[in-house]
PDB file of C-alpha atoms in Angstrom:
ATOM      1  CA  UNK L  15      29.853  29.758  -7.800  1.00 87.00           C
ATOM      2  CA  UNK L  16      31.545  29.212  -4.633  1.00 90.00           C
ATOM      3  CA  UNK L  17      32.364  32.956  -4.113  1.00 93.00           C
ATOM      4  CA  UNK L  18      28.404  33.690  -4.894  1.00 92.00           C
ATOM      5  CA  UNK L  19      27.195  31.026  -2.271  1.00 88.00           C
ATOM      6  CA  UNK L  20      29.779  32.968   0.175  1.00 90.00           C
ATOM      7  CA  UNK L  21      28.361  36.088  -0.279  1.00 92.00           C
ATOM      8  CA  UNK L  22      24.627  34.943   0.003  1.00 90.00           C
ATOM      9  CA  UNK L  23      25.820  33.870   3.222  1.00 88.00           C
ATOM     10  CA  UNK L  24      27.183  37.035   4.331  1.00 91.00           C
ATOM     11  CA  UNK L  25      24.325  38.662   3.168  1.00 92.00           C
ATOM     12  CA  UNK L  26      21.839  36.459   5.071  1.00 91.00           C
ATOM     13  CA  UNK L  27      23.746  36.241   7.523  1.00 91.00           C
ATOM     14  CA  UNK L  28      23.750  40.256   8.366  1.00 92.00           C
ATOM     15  CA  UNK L  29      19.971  40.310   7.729  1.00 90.00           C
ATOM     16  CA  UNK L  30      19.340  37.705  10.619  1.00 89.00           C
ATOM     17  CA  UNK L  31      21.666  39.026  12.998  1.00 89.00           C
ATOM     18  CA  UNK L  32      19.395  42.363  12.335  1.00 88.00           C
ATOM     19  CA  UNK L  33      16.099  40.609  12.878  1.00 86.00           C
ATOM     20  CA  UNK L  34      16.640  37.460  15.490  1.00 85.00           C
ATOM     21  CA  UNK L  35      20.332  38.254  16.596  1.00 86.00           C
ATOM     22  CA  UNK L  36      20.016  35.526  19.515  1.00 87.00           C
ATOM     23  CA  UNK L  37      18.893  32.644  16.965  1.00 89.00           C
ATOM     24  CA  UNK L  38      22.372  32.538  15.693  1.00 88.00           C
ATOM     25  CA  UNK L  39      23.761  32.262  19.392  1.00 89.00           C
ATOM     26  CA  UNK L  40      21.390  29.081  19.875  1.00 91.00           C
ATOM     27  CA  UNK L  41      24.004  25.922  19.820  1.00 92.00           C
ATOM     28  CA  UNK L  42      23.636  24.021  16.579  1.00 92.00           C
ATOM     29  CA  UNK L  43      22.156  26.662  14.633  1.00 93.00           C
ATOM     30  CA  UNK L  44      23.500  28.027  11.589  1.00 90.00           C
ATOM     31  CA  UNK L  45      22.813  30.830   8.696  1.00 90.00           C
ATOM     32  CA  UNK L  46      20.717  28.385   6.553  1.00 91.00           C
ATOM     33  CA  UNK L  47      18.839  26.930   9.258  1.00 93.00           C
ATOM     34  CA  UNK L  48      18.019  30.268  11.064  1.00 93.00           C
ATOM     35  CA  UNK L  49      17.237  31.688   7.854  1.00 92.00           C
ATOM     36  CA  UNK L  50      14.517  28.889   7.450  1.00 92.00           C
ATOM     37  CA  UNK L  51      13.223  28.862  10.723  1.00 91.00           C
ATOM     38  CA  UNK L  52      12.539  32.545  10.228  1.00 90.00           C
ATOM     39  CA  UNK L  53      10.719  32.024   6.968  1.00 90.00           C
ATOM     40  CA  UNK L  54       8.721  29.984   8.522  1.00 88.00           C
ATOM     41  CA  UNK L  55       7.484  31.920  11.614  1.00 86.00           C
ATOM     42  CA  UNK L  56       6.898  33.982   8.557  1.00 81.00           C
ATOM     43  CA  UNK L  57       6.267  38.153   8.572  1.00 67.00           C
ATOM     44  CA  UNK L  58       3.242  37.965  11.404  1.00 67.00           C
ATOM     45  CA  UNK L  59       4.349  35.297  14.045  1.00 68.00           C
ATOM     46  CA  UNK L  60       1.352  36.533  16.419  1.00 72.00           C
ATOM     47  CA  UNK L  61      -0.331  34.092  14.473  1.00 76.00           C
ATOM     48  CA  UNK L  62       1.617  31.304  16.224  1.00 80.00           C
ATOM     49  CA  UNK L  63       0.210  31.253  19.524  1.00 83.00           C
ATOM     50  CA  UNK L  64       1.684  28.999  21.472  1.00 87.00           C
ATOM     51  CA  UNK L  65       5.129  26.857  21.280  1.00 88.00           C
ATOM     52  CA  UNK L  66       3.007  24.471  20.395  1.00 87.00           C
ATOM     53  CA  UNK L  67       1.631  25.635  17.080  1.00 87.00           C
ATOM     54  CA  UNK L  68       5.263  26.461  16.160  1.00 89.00           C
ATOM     55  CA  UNK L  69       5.974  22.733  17.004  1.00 88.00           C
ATOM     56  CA  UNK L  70       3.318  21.905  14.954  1.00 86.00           C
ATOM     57  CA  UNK L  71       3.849  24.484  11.875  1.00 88.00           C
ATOM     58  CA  UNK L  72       7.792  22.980  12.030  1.00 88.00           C
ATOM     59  CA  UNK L  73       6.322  18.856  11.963  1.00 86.00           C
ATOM     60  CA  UNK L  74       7.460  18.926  15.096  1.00 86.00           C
ATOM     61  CA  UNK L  75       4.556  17.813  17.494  1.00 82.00           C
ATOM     62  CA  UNK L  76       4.206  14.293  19.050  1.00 78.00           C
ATOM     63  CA  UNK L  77       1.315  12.332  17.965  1.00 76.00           C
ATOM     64  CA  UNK L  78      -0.334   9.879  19.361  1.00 76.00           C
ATOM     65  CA  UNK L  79       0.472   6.247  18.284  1.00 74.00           C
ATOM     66  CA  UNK L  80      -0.469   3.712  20.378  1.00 71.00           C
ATOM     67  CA  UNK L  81      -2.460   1.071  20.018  1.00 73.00           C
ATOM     68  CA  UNK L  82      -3.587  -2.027  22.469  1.00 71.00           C
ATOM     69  CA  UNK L  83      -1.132  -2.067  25.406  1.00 71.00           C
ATOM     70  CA  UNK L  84       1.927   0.284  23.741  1.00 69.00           C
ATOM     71  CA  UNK L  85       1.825   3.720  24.614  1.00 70.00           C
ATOM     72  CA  UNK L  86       4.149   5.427  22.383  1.00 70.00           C
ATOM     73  CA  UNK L  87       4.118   8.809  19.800  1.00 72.00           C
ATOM     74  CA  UNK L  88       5.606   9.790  16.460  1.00 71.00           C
ATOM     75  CA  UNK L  89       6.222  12.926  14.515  1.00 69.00           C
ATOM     76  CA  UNK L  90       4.135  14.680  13.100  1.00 73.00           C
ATOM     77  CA  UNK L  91       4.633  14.289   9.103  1.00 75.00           C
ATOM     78  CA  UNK L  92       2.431  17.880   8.458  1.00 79.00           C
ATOM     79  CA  UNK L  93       3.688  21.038   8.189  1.00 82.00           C
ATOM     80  CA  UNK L  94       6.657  22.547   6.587  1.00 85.00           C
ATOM     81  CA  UNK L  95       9.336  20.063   6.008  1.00 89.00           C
ATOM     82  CA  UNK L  96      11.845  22.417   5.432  1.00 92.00           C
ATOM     83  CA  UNK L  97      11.296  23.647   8.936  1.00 92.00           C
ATOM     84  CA  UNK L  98      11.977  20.456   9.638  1.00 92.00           C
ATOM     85  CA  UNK L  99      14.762  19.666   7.672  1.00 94.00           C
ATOM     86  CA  UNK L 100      16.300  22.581   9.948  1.00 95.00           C
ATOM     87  CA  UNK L 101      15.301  21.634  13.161  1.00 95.00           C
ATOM     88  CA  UNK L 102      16.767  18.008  12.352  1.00 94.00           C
ATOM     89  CA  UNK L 103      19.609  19.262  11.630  1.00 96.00           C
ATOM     90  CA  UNK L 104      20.385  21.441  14.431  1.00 96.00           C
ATOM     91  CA  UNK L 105      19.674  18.244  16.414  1.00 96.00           C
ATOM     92  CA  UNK L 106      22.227  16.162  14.672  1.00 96.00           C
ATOM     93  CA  UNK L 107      25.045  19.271  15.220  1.00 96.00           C
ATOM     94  CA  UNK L 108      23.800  19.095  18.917  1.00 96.00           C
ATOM     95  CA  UNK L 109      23.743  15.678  19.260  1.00 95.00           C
ATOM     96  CA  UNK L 110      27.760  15.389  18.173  1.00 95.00           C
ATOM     97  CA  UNK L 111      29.013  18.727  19.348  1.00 94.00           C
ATOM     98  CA  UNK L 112      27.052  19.631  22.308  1.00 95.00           C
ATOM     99  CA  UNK L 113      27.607  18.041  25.508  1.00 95.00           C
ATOM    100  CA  UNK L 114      24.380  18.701  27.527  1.00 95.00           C
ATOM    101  CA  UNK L 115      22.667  16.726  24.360  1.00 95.00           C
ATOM    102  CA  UNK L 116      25.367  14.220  25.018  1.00 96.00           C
ATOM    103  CA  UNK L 117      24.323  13.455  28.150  1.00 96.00           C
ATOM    104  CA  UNK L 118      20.287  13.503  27.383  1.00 96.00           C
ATOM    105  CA  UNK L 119      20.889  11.011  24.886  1.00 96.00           C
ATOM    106  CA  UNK L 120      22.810   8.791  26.648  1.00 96.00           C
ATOM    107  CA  UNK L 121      20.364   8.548  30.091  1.00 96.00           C
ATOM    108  CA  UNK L 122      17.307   8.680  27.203  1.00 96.00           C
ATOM    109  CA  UNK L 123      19.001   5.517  26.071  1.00 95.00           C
ATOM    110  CA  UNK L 124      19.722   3.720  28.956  1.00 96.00           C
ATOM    111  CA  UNK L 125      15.756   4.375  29.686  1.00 94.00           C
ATOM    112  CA  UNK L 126      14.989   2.041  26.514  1.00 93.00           C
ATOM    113  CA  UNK L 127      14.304   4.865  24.458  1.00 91.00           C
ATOM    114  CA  UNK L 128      14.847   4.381  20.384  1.00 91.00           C
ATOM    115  CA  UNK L 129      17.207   6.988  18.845  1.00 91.00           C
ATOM    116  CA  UNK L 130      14.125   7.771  16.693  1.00 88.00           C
ATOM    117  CA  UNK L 131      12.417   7.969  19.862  1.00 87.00           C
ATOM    118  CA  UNK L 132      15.299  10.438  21.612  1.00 93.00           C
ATOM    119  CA  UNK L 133      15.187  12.672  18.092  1.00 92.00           C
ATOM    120  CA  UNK L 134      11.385  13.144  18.580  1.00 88.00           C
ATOM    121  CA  UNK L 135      11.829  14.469  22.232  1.00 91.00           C
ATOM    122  CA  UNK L 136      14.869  16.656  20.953  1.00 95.00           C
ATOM    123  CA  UNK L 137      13.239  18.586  17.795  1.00 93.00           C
ATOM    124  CA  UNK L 138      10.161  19.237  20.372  1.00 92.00           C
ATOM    125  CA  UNK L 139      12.811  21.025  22.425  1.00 94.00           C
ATOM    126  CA  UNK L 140      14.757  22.746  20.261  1.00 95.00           C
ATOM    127  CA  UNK L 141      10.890  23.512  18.476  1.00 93.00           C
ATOM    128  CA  UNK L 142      10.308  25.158  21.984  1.00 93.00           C
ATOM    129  CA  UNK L 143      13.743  27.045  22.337  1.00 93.00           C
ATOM    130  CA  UNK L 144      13.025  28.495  18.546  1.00 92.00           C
ATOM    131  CA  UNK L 145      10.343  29.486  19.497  1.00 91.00           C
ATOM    132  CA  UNK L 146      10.758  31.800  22.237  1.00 89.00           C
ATOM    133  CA  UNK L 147      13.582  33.602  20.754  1.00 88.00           C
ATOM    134  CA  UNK L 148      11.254  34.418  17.892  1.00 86.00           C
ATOM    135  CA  UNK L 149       9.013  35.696  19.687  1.00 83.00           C
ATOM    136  CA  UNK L 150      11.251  37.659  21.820  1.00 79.00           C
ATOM    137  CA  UNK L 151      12.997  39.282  18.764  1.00 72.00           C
ATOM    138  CA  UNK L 152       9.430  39.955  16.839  1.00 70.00           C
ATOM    139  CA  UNK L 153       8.081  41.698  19.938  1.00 69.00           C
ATOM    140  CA  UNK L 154      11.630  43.911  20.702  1.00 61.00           C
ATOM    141  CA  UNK L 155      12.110  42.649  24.646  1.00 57.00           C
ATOM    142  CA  UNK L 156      15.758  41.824  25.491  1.00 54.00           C
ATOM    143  CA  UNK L 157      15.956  37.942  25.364  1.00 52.00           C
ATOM    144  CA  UNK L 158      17.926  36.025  27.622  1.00 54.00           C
ATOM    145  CA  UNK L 159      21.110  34.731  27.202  1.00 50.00           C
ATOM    146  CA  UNK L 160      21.555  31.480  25.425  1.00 52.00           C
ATOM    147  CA  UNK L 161      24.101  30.380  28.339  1.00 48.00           C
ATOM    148  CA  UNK L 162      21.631  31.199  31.074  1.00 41.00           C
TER     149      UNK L 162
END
């Protein structure tokens, strides 16, 4: 079973590197999540037209949930959860691994932000980074580098 699994990988793994070959270079993101982030842009992605309907489509979107005197937000609990399964988990490989996310999390923190709090801000902007190099591998421009 193990050797099966591998080869699904390798598999998947050639046929995103052929369709969003930057989405693999993005830290924290893997074959399984890029292959889910993909299905879920899905075969036309001009129907997602903004970041911000990707963010939504992944359960990814801030909403609004204050009440009296607290001004805060949650996430979204629509859309597809798998989507967000992945972008969660690129988050927690960013949050341990990367050190730019290190260092977000740790002035986030000393702000009084809740980790809950810090992962909301973080799937929005990994939601956003998804999201352009989707779009810039459906519509065949050069994307930029994932270091720049």
């Amino acid at each position: 079973m193990s050797e099966e699994i591998a080869d699904a990988d390798r598999d998947l793994r050639v046929l995103i590197a052929r369709t969003a070959p930057s989405l693999l270079a993005l830290t924290g993101v893997g074959t399984e999540t890029a292959g889910q982030l993909l299905v879920t842009a899905g075969d036309n992605p001009d129907r997602l037209a903004s970041e911000a309907s990707f963010a939504h489509l992944c359960a990814a979107a801030p909403v609004p949930a204050s009440s009296g005197r607290t001004d805060r937000h949650r996430l979204n609990r629509g859309g597809d959860r798998q989507a967000n399964r992945a972008l969660h988990t690129i988050v927690l490989v960013r949050m341990r691994h990367d050190p730019r996310t290190r260092d977000y999390v740790a002035r986030r923190t000393l702000e009084g932000l809740r980790t809950k709090d810090i992962f909301r801000c973080l799937k929005r902007f990994v939601a956003r980074e998804v999201y352009h190099h989707l779009t810039n591998a459906f519509s065949g421009t050069p994307e930029p580098s994932p270091t720049a």
